[in-house]
Structures are given as C-alpha cells and as structure tokens.
C-alpha cells in the first residue's frame, strides 16, 4: 500500500499544479474545449484513484482521511472550475495526510 500511497499523493499534488495552470489558461483567453476536457479528465481520474485508495485504506484498516479529502478536492474541480482554489487547498491537505499515512502494526499477544 505504501507505494500506491506515494502515487496517489503525487497525483494529488500534480492535480494542484494543473488546477493552478488552468487559471492562467482561462484568464489568458486560451481556454478551449479540448483544454477544458484535459483538465477535467485529470480531475476525474484523480477522484477515481482516490476512491480506490479509500477502499484499500478501509480494507487495511488505516486512515482514510487523505484519500477522502482527495476525492472531495478532485470532485470539486471536476464539477466546476470556479471551485479550483478550494480544490487546490484540499488536495494539498490530502497529499499531506496520504504521505503521513502508515500501516497499523499491532503486536500479537
């Protein structure tokens, strides 16, 4: 799960960069339908991957805070570009929680 966590956290941070870059594309009047679909594709792929991470975290009985925040952050952007700033903030917090996540290793008695 640890390698998967690193990928999910990295994808969340990469999506933050994409979401910020989308502002410059929108305000630069270069925002076309193809560009919009590109940004939305990454947002929804991030939401799907974070959903898979939620299920895996539940099965491994580890913290689900990071993946849940990742789902929320990517879906905010996936619904509308207007929510890009909250999506960026939530994805950064999500990546932090995902990177800090570790397996619960209880001693067997």
XYZ file of C-alpha atoms in Angstrom:
109
model
C 0.000 0.000 0.000
C 2.884 2.391 0.673
C 3.943 2.653 -2.984
C 0.317 3.208 -4.004
C 0.069 5.952 -1.353
C 3.070 7.725 -2.846
C 1.487 7.643 -6.295
C -1.860 8.921 -5.041
C -0.216 11.726 -3.068
C 1.876 12.629 -6.113
C -1.174 12.658 -8.357
C -2.971 14.967 -5.913
C -0.031 17.383 -5.948
C 0.213 17.167 -9.757
C -3.510 17.941 -9.998
C -2.920 21.004 -7.807
C -0.396 22.247 -10.342
C -2.816 21.548 -13.190
C -5.655 23.329 -11.423
C -3.465 26.392 -10.875
C -2.306 26.263 -14.510
C -5.932 26.201 -15.622
C -6.415 29.674 -14.126
C -3.767 31.082 -16.436
C -5.341 29.301 -19.402
C -8.788 30.672 -18.518
C -7.668 34.239 -17.879
C -5.357 34.190 -20.910
C -8.391 33.548 -23.135
C -6.732 30.389 -24.498
C -9.214 28.127 -22.770
C -10.673 25.838 -25.427
C -12.953 22.839 -25.116
C -10.018 20.458 -25.610
C -8.083 22.126 -22.803
C -11.118 22.027 -20.533
C -11.554 18.308 -21.205
C -7.853 17.756 -20.421
C -8.163 19.415 -17.010
C -11.462 17.705 -16.236
C -10.012 14.323 -17.277
C -7.214 14.643 -14.731
C -9.638 15.802 -12.046
C -11.972 12.836 -12.534
C -9.083 10.349 -12.834
C -7.789 11.714 -9.535
C -11.227 11.284 -7.979
C -11.439 7.671 -9.189
C -7.933 6.804 -7.970
C -8.615 8.381 -4.587
C -11.853 6.391 -4.352
C -9.853 3.199 -4.916
C -7.432 4.381 -2.209
C -10.358 4.895 0.201
C -11.468 1.295 -0.318
C -7.931 -0.051 0.107
C -7.349 2.039 3.227
C -10.609 0.727 4.673
C -9.600 -2.871 3.923
C -6.157 -2.356 5.508
C -7.702 -0.514 8.471
C -5.550 2.580 8.025
C -6.510 6.244 7.994
C -8.893 7.208 5.206
C -8.662 10.979 5.766
C -6.188 11.649 2.932
C -7.979 9.665 0.210
C -11.384 11.061 1.236
C -10.052 14.615 1.028
C -8.500 13.704 -2.328
C -11.874 12.565 -3.636
C -13.513 15.774 -2.407
C -10.790 18.040 -3.824
C -10.763 16.429 -7.253
C -14.545 16.304 -7.456
C -14.813 19.997 -6.573
C -12.738 20.841 -9.617
C -14.460 18.139 -11.674
C -17.841 19.771 -11.133
C -16.767 23.318 -11.936
C -13.578 25.301 -12.477
C -14.957 28.012 -10.204
C -14.050 25.809 -7.233
C -10.404 25.493 -8.274
C -8.994 27.335 -5.247
C -10.741 25.147 -2.643
C -9.798 22.097 -4.724
C -6.122 23.079 -4.647
C -6.166 23.663 -0.877
C -7.985 20.401 -0.152
C -5.679 18.416 -2.467
C -2.587 19.796 -0.718
C -4.017 18.784 2.669
C -4.969 15.406 1.199
C -1.439 14.807 -0.091
C -0.040 15.693 3.348
C -2.290 13.132 5.057
C -1.535 10.491 2.426
C 2.225 10.965 2.739
C 1.990 10.766 6.553
C -0.116 7.599 6.442
C 1.334 4.335 7.728
C 0.112 0.823 8.395
C -1.215 -0.112 11.810
C 1.053 -2.833 13.071
C -0.329 -4.167 16.323
C 1.605 -6.630 18.400
C 0.015 -10.059 18.511
C -0.436 -11.247 22.048
